Amino acid sequence: MTEHELFHTYNKDVYRTCLYMLKNIQDAEDVCHDVFVTVFRQDWRNVTHLRTWIMRIAMNHCLNIIRKNKVKNEKQNKIQLLHKQEVLSNDPVDTIVMAKLSFAELEQQLQKLPDKLLSVMTLRYIGDLSISEIAETLGIRQATVRTRLHKALKLMRKKLEIYEKVKMRGDNTYEISRIQG
C-alpha cells in the first residue's frame, strides 16, 4: 500500500472522528492533516493493526486540541449560559415546560462528559468501532471500555431524567442552568 492509498483509505474515518470531537471544520481538517503527517513520519508499513493505530493517533491529537481549548470554551459557555438565563427568564413558564429536548442539547450534554468518557462514546457511536478496537485504539482493556461506555450512558441518562423532571415541573431558570452546567 502506498501513502496515497493509505490516505484515501483512512482519510474519511479520521476526518469524521476529528470533526465530531472538535466541532470545527477547520480544526478537524488541520488535525486530520497532522495525523497523516505523523503517520507518514513513522514506520507505518510495519504496524499490524493500521486502522486502530491511525485512529489512536487521531484521538490523541483531538484530545490535545480539546485540552488546549478547554479554558476558552469554558469562558464562552459561561457567557452563553448567562445569555440563556436572561432569555429564559423573559419567557413564560409554559413555554419553558413545552420546550423539547433537542439534538443540540443532547450533544451539548455529551460534550460535557469527561475526556475519557467522551473519547469512548465517540469511537463507539460515531467511529462505529467495536469494543476491542476501542480498547486497542486507546490502549486500555476491553472491560475498561465497557465500564466507561456504561458510565457515560448512565451520566447522560441521569442528566436527561433530571432535565425532564425540571421541565415537567416548570421550575425556575436556576434549576435548568444547574442541570446544563
GROMACS .gro file of N, CA and C in nm:
model
  543
    1MET      N    1   0.084  -0.117   0.000
    1MET     CA    2   0.000   0.000   0.000
    1MET      C    3   0.089   0.125   0.000
    2THR      N    4   0.058   0.218  -0.087
    2THR     CA    5   0.135   0.342  -0.095
    2THR      C    6   0.077   0.443   0.005
    3GLU      N    7   0.149   0.554   0.025
    3GLU     CA    8   0.100   0.659   0.114
    3GLU      C    9  -0.031   0.717   0.061
    4HIS      N   10  -0.040   0.731  -0.069
    4HIS     CA   11  -0.160   0.784  -0.132
    4HIS      C   12  -0.280   0.692  -0.104
    5GLU      N   13  -0.261   0.563  -0.120
    5GLU     CA   14  -0.369   0.466  -0.094
    5GLU      C   15  -0.407   0.466   0.054
    6LEU      N   16  -0.306   0.474   0.140
    6LEU     CA   17  -0.330   0.478   0.283
    6LEU      C   18  -0.416   0.599   0.319
    7PHE      N   19  -0.379   0.714   0.265
    7PHE     CA   20  -0.453   0.837   0.292
    7PHE      C   21  -0.599   0.824   0.247
    8HIS      N   22  -0.621   0.777   0.127
    8HIS     CA   23  -0.757   0.766   0.075
    8HIS      C   24  -0.839   0.657   0.146
    9THR      N   25  -0.772   0.559   0.199
    9THR     CA   26  -0.842   0.453   0.271
    9THR      C   27  -0.894   0.501   0.406
   10TYR      N   28  -0.815   0.579   0.477
   10TYR     CA   29  -0.849   0.614   0.615
   10TYR      C   30  -0.886   0.762   0.635
   11ASN      N   31  -0.874   0.843   0.534
   11ASN     CA   32  -0.898   0.986   0.548
   11ASN      C   33  -1.039   1.018   0.598
   12LYS      N   34  -1.140   0.955   0.542
   12LYS     CA   35  -1.279   0.985   0.581
   12LYS      C   36  -1.306   0.947   0.726
   13ASP      N   37  -1.258   0.833   0.770
   13ASP     CA   38  -1.278   0.791   0.909
   13ASP      C   39  -1.209   0.888   1.005
   14VAL      N   40  -1.088   0.925   0.973
   14VAL     CA   41  -1.013   1.017   1.060
   14VAL      C   42  -1.082   1.153   1.062
   15TYR      N   43  -1.119   1.203   0.946
   15TYR     CA   44  -1.183   1.334   0.939
   15TYR      C   45  -1.316   1.336   1.014
   16ARG      N   46  -1.397   1.232   0.996
   16ARG     CA   47  -1.527   1.225   1.063
   16ARG      C   48  -1.510   1.224   1.215
   17THR      N   49  -1.415   1.147   1.263
   17THR     CA   50  -1.390   1.142   1.407
   17THR      C   51  -1.340   1.276   1.459
   18CYS      N   52  -1.249   1.336   1.386
   18CYS     CA   53  -1.195   1.466   1.427
   18CYS      C   54  -1.304   1.573   1.426
   19LEU      N   55  -1.386   1.572   1.324
   19LEU     CA   56  -1.493   1.672   1.315
   19LEU      C   57  -1.591   1.656   1.430
   20TYR      N   58  -1.626   1.535   1.462
   20TYR     CA   59  -1.719   1.515   1.573
   20TYR      C   60  -1.656   1.556   1.706
   21MET      N   61  -1.533   1.522   1.726
   21MET     CA   62  -1.467   1.555   1.853
   21MET      C   63  -1.445   1.705   1.868
   22LEU      N   64  -1.406   1.772   1.760
   22LEU     CA   65  -1.365   1.911   1.770
   22LEU      C   66  -1.475   2.011   1.736
   23LYS      N   67  -1.577   1.967   1.665
   23LYS     CA   68  -1.691   2.054   1.628
   23LYS      C   69  -1.649   2.178   1.549
   24ASN      N   70  -1.543   2.164   1.474
   24ASN     CA   71  -1.494   2.277   1.395
   24ASN      C   72  -1.429   2.220   1.269
   25ILE      N   73  -1.480   2.264   1.155
   25ILE     CA   74  -1.432   2.209   1.028
   25ILE      C   75  -1.283   2.235   1.008
   26GLN      N   76  -1.241   2.359   1.034
   26GLN     CA   77  -1.100   2.394   1.012
   26GLN      C   78  -1.008   2.316   1.105
   27ASP      N   79  -1.046   2.306   1.232
   27ASP     CA   80  -0.965   2.228   1.327
   27ASP      C   81  -0.960   2.082   1.287
   28ALA      N   82  -1.073   2.028   1.242
   28ALA     CA   83  -1.078   1.888   1.201
   28ALA      C   84  -0.987   1.863   1.081
   29GLU      N   85  -0.989   1.955   0.985
   29GLU     CA   86  -0.901   1.942   0.869
   29GLU      C   87  -0.755   1.950   0.910
   30ASP      N   88  -0.723   2.044   0.998
   30ASP     CA   89  -0.585   2.059   1.045
   30ASP      C   90  -0.537   1.935   1.119
   31VAL      N   91  -0.621   1.884   1.208
   31VAL     CA   92  -0.583   1.766   1.285
   31VAL      C   93  -0.572   1.645   1.193
   32CYS      N   94  -0.663   1.632   1.098
   32CYS     CA   95  -0.657   1.521   1.002
   32CYS      C   96  -0.524   1.525   0.927
   33HIS      N   97  -0.487   1.644   0.884
   33HIS     CA   98  -0.358   1.661   0.815
   33HIS      C   99  -0.243   1.623   0.907
   34ASP      N  100  -0.247   1.671   1.031
   34ASP     CA  101  -0.141   1.641   1.127
   34ASP      C  102  -0.131   1.491   1.156
   35VAL      N  103  -0.246   1.425   1.159
   35VAL     CA  104  -0.247   1.280   1.185
   35VAL      C  105  -0.170   1.208   1.075
   36PHE      N  106  -0.198   1.243   0.950
   36PHE     CA  107  -0.130   1.173   0.842
   36PHE      C  108   0.016   1.213   0.829
   37VAL      N  109   0.050   1.333   0.868
   37VAL     CA  110   0.192   1.371   0.873
   37VAL      C  111   0.262   1.284   0.978
   38THR      N  112   0.198   1.268   1.092
   38THR     CA  113   0.254   1.184   1.198
   38THR      C  114   0.267   1.039   1.150
   39VAL      N  115   0.165   0.989   1.084
   39VAL     CA  116   0.167   0.851   1.035
   39VAL      C  117   0.280   0.831   0.935
   40PHE      N  118   0.294   0.924   0.842
   40PHE     CA  119   0.395   0.908   0.737
   40PHE      C  120   0.537   0.925   0.790
   41ARG      N  121   0.553   0.991   0.902
   41ARG     CA  122   0.686   1.005   0.963
   41ARG      C  123   0.726   0.879   1.040
   42GLN      N  124   0.628   0.796   1.070
   42GLN     CA  125   0.653   0.672   1.143
   42GLN      C  126   0.674   0.557   1.043
   43ASP      N  127   0.711   0.443   1.096
   43ASP     CA  128   0.727   0.324   1.013
   43ASP      C  129   0.592   0.252   1.006
   44TRP      N  130   0.499   0.311   0.934
   44TRP     CA  131   0.361   0.263   0.931
   44TRP      C  132   0.344   0.131   0.857
   45ARG      N  133   0.436   0.096   0.774
   45ARG     CA  134   0.424  -0.029   0.697
   45ARG      C  135   0.439  -0.153   0.786
   46ASN      N  136   0.500  -0.136   0.903
   46ASN     CA  137   0.521  -0.249   0.994
   46ASN      C  138   0.416  -0.256   1.104
   47VAL      N  139   0.316  -0.169   1.099
   47VAL     CA  140   0.211  -0.169   1.200
   47VAL      C  141   0.109  -0.277   1.164
   48THR      N  142   0.074  -0.360   1.261
   48THR     CA  143  -0.016  -0.473   1.232
   48THR      C  144  -0.162  -0.430   1.221
   49HIS      N  145  -0.210  -0.348   1.312
   49HIS     CA  146  -0.349  -0.301   1.310
   49HIS      C  147  -0.349  -0.153   1.270
   50LEU      N  148  -0.339  -0.130   1.143
   50LEU     CA  149  -0.319   0.005   1.091
   50LEU      C  150  -0.434   0.099   1.123
   51ARG      N  151  -0.557   0.056   1.101
   51ARG     CA  152  -0.673   0.143   1.126
   51ARG      C  153  -0.679   0.186   1.272
   52THR      N  154  -0.661   0.089   1.360
   52THR     CA  155  -0.665   0.117   1.503
   52THR      C  156  -0.554   0.212   1.544
   53TRP      N  157  -0.435   0.192   1.489
   53TRP     CA  158  -0.320   0.276   1.519
   53TRP      C  159  -0.345   0.420   1.472
   54ILE      N  160  -0.397   0.433   1.351
   54ILE     CA  161  -0.425   0.566   1.297
   54ILE      C  162  -0.534   0.636   1.377
   55MET      N  163  -0.639   0.562   1.415
   55MET     CA  164  -0.746   0.622   1.494
   55MET      C  165  -0.697   0.662   1.633
   56ARG      N  166  -0.604   0.588   1.687
   56ARG     CA  167  -0.547   0.626   1.817
   56ARG      C  168  -0.470   0.756   1.804
   57ILE      N  169  -0.394   0.770   1.698
   57ILE     CA  170  -0.321   0.896   1.674
   57ILE      C  171  -0.420   1.011   1.659
   58ALA      N  172  -0.528   0.987   1.584
   58ALA     CA  173  -0.629   1.090   1.564
   58ALA      C  174  -0.693   1.131   1.697
   59MET      N  175  -0.730   1.032   1.778
   59MET     CA  176  -0.791   1.063   1.908
   59MET      C  177  -0.695   1.141   1.997
   60ASN      N  178  -0.569   1.103   1.998
   60ASN     CA  179  -0.472   1.175   2.080
   60ASN      C  180  -0.456   1.319   2.034
   61HIS      N  181  -0.452   1.340   1.903
   61HIS     CA  182  -0.442   1.477   1.850
   61HIS      C  183  -0.566   1.557   1.889
   62CYS      N  184  -0.684   1.496   1.875
   62CYS     CA  185  -0.809   1.565   1.910
   62CYS      C  186  -0.813   1.600   2.059
   63LEU      N  187  -0.776   1.506   2.142
   63LEU     CA  188  -0.777   1.532   2.286
   63LEU      C  189  -0.679   1.642   2.325
   64ASN      N  190  -0.566   1.648   2.255
   64ASN     CA  191  -0.471   1.757   2.280
   64ASN      C  192  -0.533   1.893   2.245
   65ILE      N  193  -0.601   1.900   2.132
   65ILE     CA  194  -0.667   2.025   2.091
   65ILE      C  195  -0.777   2.061   2.190
   66ILE      N  196  -0.855   1.962   2.232
   66ILE     CA  197  -0.963   1.988   2.328
   66ILE      C  198  -0.907   2.042   2.458
   67ARG      N  199  -0.798   1.985   2.506
   67ARG     CA  200  -0.738   2.033   2.631
   67ARG      C  201  -0.689   2.177   2.616
   68LYS      N  202  -0.632   2.208   2.502
   68LYS     CA  203  -0.582   2.345   2.479
   68LYS      C  204  -0.696   2.446   2.475
   69ASN      N  205  -0.808   2.405   2.420
   69ASN     CA  206  -0.921   2.498   2.404
   69ASN      C  207  -1.018   2.498   2.522
   70LYS      N  208  -0.993   2.414   2.622
   70LYS     CA  209  -1.088   2.397   2.730
   70LYS      C  210  -1.117   2.528   2.805
   71VAL      N  211  -1.014   2.603   2.837
   71VAL     CA  212  -1.032   2.729   2.911
   71VAL      C  213  -1.113   2.827   2.828
   72LYS      N  214  -1.079   2.837   2.702
   72LYS     CA  215  -1.153   2.928   2.613
   72LYS      C  216  -1.299   2.886   2.602
   73ASN      N  217  -1.322   2.757   2.588
   73ASN     CA  218  -1.459   2.706   2.577
   73ASN      C  219  -1.539   2.728   2.705
   74GLU      N  220  -1.474   2.712   2.820
   74GLU     CA  221  -1.544   2.733   2.947
   74GLU      C  222  -1.592   2.877   2.959
   75LYS      N  223  -1.509   2.971   2.920
   75LYS     CA  224  -1.548   3.112   2.925
   75LYS      C  225  -1.665   3.139   2.830
   76GLN      N  226  -1.660   3.082   2.710
   76GLN     CA  227  -1.768   3.100   2.614
   76GLN      C  228  -1.897   3.037   2.666
   77ASN      N  229  -1.885   2.921   2.728
   77ASN     CA  230  -2.005   2.853   2.782
   77ASN      C  231  -2.069   2.934   2.893
   78LYS      N  232  -1.987   2.997   2.978
   78LYS     CA  233  -2.042   3.081   3.085
   78LYS      C  234  -2.119   3.199   3.027
   79ILE      N  235  -2.065   3.260   2.924
   79ILE     CA  236  -2.133   3.372   2.860
   79ILE      C  237  -2.263   3.325   2.797
   80GLN      N  238  -2.261   3.211   2.729
   80GLN     CA  239  -2.383   3.157   2.668
   80GLN      C  240  -2.486   3.122   2.774
   81LEU      N  241  -2.442   3.066   2.885
   81LEU     CA  242  -2.533   3.031   2.993
   81LEU      C  243  -2.601   3.155   3.050
   82LEU      N  244  -2.523   3.259   3.070
   82LEU     CA  245  -2.582   3.385   3.118
   82LEU      C  246  -2.685   3.438   3.019
   83HIS      N  247  -2.654   3.427   2.891
   83HIS     CA  248  -2.748   3.472   2.789
   83HIS      C  249  -2.874   3.386   2.791
   84LYS      N  250  -2.858   3.254   2.803
   84LYS     CA  251  -2.975   3.165   2.808
   84LYS      C  252  -3.060   3.195   2.930
   85GLN      N  253  -2.996   3.220   3.044
   85GLN     CA  254  -3.071   3.252   3.165
   85GLN      C  255  -3.152   3.380   3.145
   86GLU      N  256  -3.091   3.476   3.081
   86GLU     CA  257  -3.161   3.603   3.056
   86GLU      C  258  -3.280   3.581   2.963
   87VAL      N  259  -3.259   3.501   2.857
   87VAL     CA  260  -3.366   3.474   2.762
   87VAL      C  261  -3.477   3.392   2.829
   88LEU      N  262  -3.437   3.288   2.905
   88LEU     CA  263  -3.536   3.203   2.970
   88LEU      C  264  -3.616   3.278   3.076
   89SER      N  265  -3.551   3.372   3.143
   89SER     CA  266  -3.622   3.446   3.246
   89SER      C  267  -3.730   3.536   3.187
   90ASN      N  268  -3.718   3.569   3.059
   90ASN     CA  269  -3.817   3.652   2.992
   90ASN      C  270  -3.931   3.569   2.934
   91ASP      N  271  -3.913   3.437   2.921
   91ASP     CA  272  -4.016   3.351   2.866
   91ASP      C  273  -4.117   3.311   2.974
   92PRO      N  274  -4.242   3.294   2.936
   92PRO     CA  275  -4.338   3.244   3.033
   92PRO      C  276  -4.307   3.097   3.068
   93VAL      N  277  -4.351   3.056   3.186
   93VAL     CA  278  -4.321   2.921   3.236
   93VAL      C  279  -4.372   2.814   3.141
   94ASP      N  280  -4.491   2.834   3.082
   94ASP     CA  281  -4.545   2.731   2.995
   94ASP      C  282  -4.459   2.710   2.870
   95THR      N  283  -4.392   2.814   2.824
   95THR     CA  284  -4.302   2.800   2.709
   95THR      C  285  -4.183   2.713   2.746
   96ILE      N  286  -4.130   2.734   2.866
   96ILE     CA  287  -4.017   2.654   2.911
   96ILE      C  288  -4.058   2.508   2.927
   97VAL      N  289  -4.174   2.486   2.987
   97VAL     CA  290  -4.223   2.350   3.009
   97VAL      C  291  -4.246   2.278   2.877
   98MET      N  292  -4.295   2.348   2.778
   98MET     CA  293  -4.327   2.285   2.650
   98MET      C  294  -4.206   2.264   2.560
   99ALA      N  295  -4.092   2.319   2.598
   99ALA     CA  296  -3.971   2.305   2.516
   99ALA      C  297  -3.930   2.158   2.510
  100LYS      N  298  -3.891   2.112   2.395
  100LYS     CA  299  -3.847   1.974   2.376
  100LYS      C  300  -3.695   1.967   2.386
  101LEU      N  301  -3.646   1.852   2.431
  101LEU     CA  302  -3.503   1.829   2.436
  101LEU      C  303  -3.454   1.806   2.293
  102SER      N  304  -3.375   1.898   2.243
  102SER     CA  305  -3.331   1.888   2.104
  102SER      C  306  -3.200   1.811   2.093
  103PHE      N  307  -3.167   1.778   1.971
  103PHE     CA  308  -3.042   1.707   1.944
  103PHE      C  309  -2.924   1.792   1.989
  104ALA      N  310  -2.932   1.922   1.969
  104ALA     CA  311  -2.823   2.011   2.008
  104ALA      C  312  -2.801   2.007   2.160
  105GLU      N  313  -2.910   2.001   2.238
  105GLU     CA  314  -2.896   1.993   2.382
  105GLU      C  315  -2.835   1.860   2.424
  106LEU      N  316  -2.877   1.753   2.358
  106LEU     CA  317  -2.821   1.621   2.386
  106LEU      C  318  -2.672   1.620   2.354
  107GLU      N  319  -2.637   1.676   2.241
  107GLU     CA  320  -2.497   1.682   2.202
  107GLU      C  321  -2.417   1.769   2.298
  108GLN      N  322  -2.479   1.876   2.348
  108GLN     CA  323  -2.414   1.964   2.444
  108GLN      C  324  -2.384   1.886   2.573
  109GLN      N  325  -2.479   1.805   2.617
  109GLN     CA  326  -2.458   1.723   2.735
  109GLN      C  327  -2.347   1.620   2.711
  110LEU      N  328  -2.343   1.566   2.591
  110LEU     CA  329  -2.239   1.469   2.556
  110LEU      C  330  -2.101   1.534   2.563
  111GLN      N  331  -2.090   1.657   2.515
  111GLN     CA  332  -1.962   1.727   2.516
  111GLN      C  333  -1.916   1.762   2.658
  112LYS      N  334  -2.007   1.760   2.754
  112LYS     CA  335  -1.970   1.790   2.892
  112LYS      C  336  -1.916   1.669   2.966
  113LEU      N  337  -1.917   1.554   2.900
  113LEU     CA  338  -1.860   1.434   2.961
  113LEU      C  339  -1.709   1.452   2.975
  114PRO      N  340  -1.648   1.388   3.074
  114PRO     CA  341  -1.502   1.390   3.084
  114PRO      C  342  -1.438   1.334   2.957
  115ASP      N  343  -1.317   1.377   2.928
  115ASP     CA  344  -1.248   1.337   2.804
  115ASP      C  345  -1.242   1.187   2.784
  116LYS      N  346  -1.216   1.112   2.891
  116LYS     CA  347  -1.206   0.967   2.879
  116LYS      C  348  -1.339   0.906   2.835
  117LEU      N  349  -1.448   0.955   2.890
  117LEU     CA  350  -1.579   0.902   2.854
  117LEU      C  351  -1.620   0.950   2.714
  118LEU      N  352  -1.588   1.076   2.684
  118LEU     CA  353  -1.621   1.131   2.553
  118LEU      C  354  -1.549   1.055   2.441
  119SER      N  355  -1.422   1.023   2.462
  119SER     CA  356  -1.347   0.954   2.358
  119SER      C  357  -1.404   0.815   2.332
  120VAL      N  358  -1.444   0.745   2.437
  120VAL     CA  359  -1.501   0.611   2.420
  120VAL      C  360  -1.636   0.620   2.348
  121MET      N  361  -1.721   0.715   2.390
  121MET     CA  362  -1.852   0.732   2.326
  121MET      C  363  -1.836   0.768   2.179
  122THR      N  364  -1.743   0.856   2.149
  122THR     CA  365  -1.722   0.900   2.011
  122THR      C  366  -1.675   0.784   1.924
  123LEU      N  367  -1.578   0.710   1.972
  123LEU     CA  368  -1.528   0.597   1.893
  123LEU      C  369  -1.636   0.491   1.873
  124ARG      N  370  -1.720   0.470   1.973
  124ARG     CA  371  -1.822   0.366   1.964
  124ARG      C  372  -1.937   0.406   1.873
  125TYR      N  373  -1.992   0.526   1.895
  125TYR     CA  374  -2.115   0.563   1.827
  125TYR      C  375  -2.095   0.651   1.704
  126ILE      N  376  -1.983   0.719   1.694
  126ILE     CA  377  -1.955   0.799   1.576
  126ILE      C  378  -1.857   0.725   1.484
  127GLY      N  379  -1.749   0.673   1.545
  127GLY     CA  380  -1.650   0.600   1.468
  127GLY      C  381  -1.691   0.458   1.436
  128ASP      N  382  -1.797   0.409   1.502
  128ASP     CA  383  -1.851   0.275   1.481
  128ASP      C  384  -1.744   0.167   1.501
  129LEU      N  385  -1.660   0.184   1.602
  129LEU     CA  386  -1.559   0.085   1.634
  129LEU      C  387  -1.616  -0.015   1.734
  130SER      N  388  -1.564  -0.137   1.728
  130SER     CA  389  -1.605  -0.240   1.824
  130SER      C  390  -1.537  -0.214   1.958
  131ILE      N  391  -1.580  -0.286   2.060
  131ILE     CA  392  -1.521  -0.272   2.193
  131ILE      C  393  -1.372  -0.304   2.187
  132SER      N  394  -1.337  -0.410   2.116
  132SER     CA  395  -1.196  -0.449   2.108
  132SER      C  396  -1.113  -0.345   2.031
  133GLU      N  397  -1.171  -0.289   1.927
  133GLU     CA  398  -1.099  -0.185   1.852
  133GLU      C  399  -1.080  -0.059   1.936
  134ILE      N  400  -1.180  -0.024   2.014
  134ILE     CA  401  -1.168   0.093   2.101
  134ILE      C  402  -1.059   0.068   2.206
  135ALA      N  403  -1.060  -0.051   2.263
  135ALA     CA  404  -0.960  -0.086   2.364
  135ALA      C  405  -0.819  -0.075   2.306
  136GLU      N  406  -0.802  -0.126   2.186
  136GLU     CA  407  -0.671  -0.121   2.123
  136GLU      C  408  -0.634   0.022   2.085
  137THR      N  409  -0.731   0.100   2.037
  137THR     CA  410  -0.707   0.238   1.998
  137THR      C  411  -0.662   0.323   2.116
  138LEU      N  412  -0.728   0.305   2.230
  138LEU     CA  413  -0.698   0.387   2.347
  138LEU      C  414  -0.593   0.325   2.438
  139GLY      N  415  -0.556   0.201   2.409
  139GLY     CA  416  -0.454   0.135   2.490
  139GLY      C  417  -0.505   0.097   2.629
  140ILE      N  418  -0.632   0.058   2.635
  140ILE     CA  419  -0.693   0.017   2.762
  140ILE      C  420  -0.758  -0.120   2.745
  141ARG      N  421  -0.798  -0.180   2.857
  141ARG     CA  422  -0.861  -0.312   2.850
  141ARG      C  423  -1.005  -0.299   2.799
  142GLN      N  424  -1.057  -0.409   2.744
  142GLN     CA  425  -1.195  -0.411   2.695
  142GLN      C  426  -1.293  -0.387   2.809
  143ALA      N  427  -1.263  -0.440   2.926
  143ALA     CA  428  -1.351  -0.420   3.042
  143ALA      C  429  -1.358  -0.271   3.078
  144THR      N  430  -1.247  -0.202   3.063
  144THR     CA  431  -1.245  -0.058   3.091
  144THR      C  432  -1.330   0.017   2.990
  145VAL      N  433  -1.324  -0.025   2.864
  145VAL     CA  434  -1.408   0.036   2.761
  145VAL      C  435  -1.555   0.018   2.796
  146ARG      N  436  -1.593  -0.104   2.831
  146ARG     CA  437  -1.733  -0.130   2.867
  146ARG      C  438  -1.775  -0.046   2.988
  147THR      N  439  -1.688  -0.038   3.086
  147THR     CA  440  -1.718   0.041   3.206
  147THR      C  441  -1.737   0.188   3.171
  148ARG      N  442  -1.648   0.242   3.089
  148ARG     CA  443  -1.659   0.383   3.050
  148ARG      C  444  -1.783   0.409   2.967
  149LEU      N  445  -1.817   0.317   2.878
  149LEU     CA  446  -1.941   0.332   2.800
  149LEU      C  447  -2.062   0.331   2.893
  150HIS      N  448  -2.064   0.237   2.985
  150HIS     CA  449  -2.175   0.228   3.080
  150HIS      C  450  -2.185   0.355   3.164
  151LYS      N  451  -2.072   0.401   3.213
  151LYS     CA  452  -2.071   0.521   3.297
  151LYS      C  453  -2.118   0.644   3.218
  152ALA      N  454  -2.071   0.657   3.095
  152ALA     CA  455  -2.111   0.771   3.012
  152ALA      C  456  -2.261   0.768   2.983
  153LEU      N  457  -2.312   0.651   2.950
  153LEU     CA  458  -2.455   0.639   2.922
  153LEU      C  459  -2.537   0.664   3.048
  154LYS      N  460  -2.488   0.618   3.161
  154LYS     CA  461  -2.557   0.640   3.288
  154LYS      C  462  -2.560   0.789   3.322
  155LEU      N  463  -2.448   0.858   3.304
  155LEU     CA  464  -2.443   1.003   3.329
  155LEU      C  465  -2.539   1.078   3.238
  156MET      N  466  -2.539   1.041   3.110
  156MET     CA  467  -2.628   1.106   3.014
  156MET      C  468  -2.774   1.081   3.053
  157ARG      N  469  -2.806   0.958   3.087
  157ARG     CA  470  -2.943   0.923   3.125
  157ARG      C  471  -2.986   1.003   3.248
  158LYS      N  472  -2.898   1.013   3.347
  158LYS     CA  473  -2.929   1.087   3.470
  158LYS      C  474  -2.954   1.234   3.440
  159LYS      N  475  -2.868   1.296   3.359
  159LYS     CA  476  -2.885   1.437   3.323
  159LYS      C  477  -3.018   1.457   3.251
  160LEU      N  478  -3.050   1.367   3.159
  160LEU     CA  479  -3.174   1.381   3.082
  160LEU      C  480  -3.297   1.362   3.170
  161GLU      N  481  -3.289   1.267   3.265
  161GLU     CA  482  -3.402   1.246   3.356
  161GLU      C  483  -3.425   1.368   3.444
  162ILE      N  484  -3.318   1.425   3.497
  162ILE     CA  485  -3.330   1.545   3.580
  162ILE      C  486  -3.385   1.659   3.497
  163TYR      N  487  -3.335   1.672   3.376
  163TYR     CA  488  -3.381   1.779   3.286
  163TYR      C  489  -3.531   1.765   3.260
  164GLU      N  490  -3.575   1.641   3.234
  164GLU     CA  491  -3.717   1.618   3.208
  164GLU      C  492  -3.803   1.649   3.330
  165LYS      N  493  -3.756   1.609   3.450
  165LYS     CA  494  -3.832   1.637   3.572
  165LYS      C  495  -3.847   1.787   3.594
  166VAL      N  496  -3.739   1.859   3.577
  166VAL     CA  497  -3.743   2.005   3.594
  166VAL      C  498  -3.835   2.067   3.491
  167LYS      N  499  -3.824   2.017   3.369
  167LYS     CA  500  -3.906   2.070   3.261
  167LYS      C  501  -4.054   2.044   3.288
  168MET      N  502  -4.086   1.927   3.339
  168MET     CA  503  -4.226   1.892   3.365
  168MET      C  504  -4.283   1.971   3.482
  169ARG      N  505  -4.200   2.000   3.582
  169ARG     CA  506  -4.246   2.077   3.698
  169ARG      C  507  -4.255   2.225   3.666
  170GLY      N  508  -4.179   2.269   3.565
  170GLY     CA  509  -4.179   2.411   3.530
  170GLY      C  510  -4.097   2.492   3.628
  171ASP      N  511  -3.990   2.430   3.683
  171ASP     CA  512  -3.906   2.501   3.779
  171ASP      C  513  -3.835   2.619   3.716
  172ASN      N  514  -3.771   2.693   3.801
  172ASN     CA  515  -3.712   2.820   3.757
  172ASN      C  516  -3.586   2.802   3.672
  173THR      N  517  -3.538   2.911   3.623
  173THR     CA  518  -3.422   2.913   3.535
  173THR      C  519  -3.297   2.860   3.604
  174TYR      N  520  -3.287   2.884   3.735
  174TYR     CA  521  -3.171   2.837   3.810
  174TYR      C  522  -3.156   2.686   3.800
  175GLU      N  523  -3.267   2.614   3.815
  175GLU     CA  524  -3.264   2.468   3.810
  175GLU      C  525  -3.219   2.420   3.673
  176ILE      N  526  -3.270   2.479   3.567
  176ILE     CA  527  -3.232   2.438   3.431
  176ILE      C  528  -3.085   2.467   3.406
  177SER      N  529  -3.037   2.584   3.450
  177SER     CA  530  -2.896   2.618   3.428
  177SER      C  531  -2.805   2.528   3.511
  178ARG      N  532  -2.850   2.486   3.632
  178ARG     CA  533  -2.772   2.397   3.715
  178ARG      C  534  -2.755   2.261   3.648
  179ILE      N  535  -2.857   2.214   3.581
  179ILE     CA  536  -2.852   2.085   3.512
  179ILE      C  537  -2.760   2.094   3.392
  180GLN      N  538  -2.769   2.204   3.319
  180GLN     CA  539  -2.688   2.219   3.199
  180GLN      C  540  -2.541   2.235   3.233
  181GLY      N  541  -2.509   2.288   3.347
  181GLY     CA  542  -2.373   2.314   3.387
  181GLY      C  543  -2.302   2.199   3.443
   0.00000   0.00000   0.00000
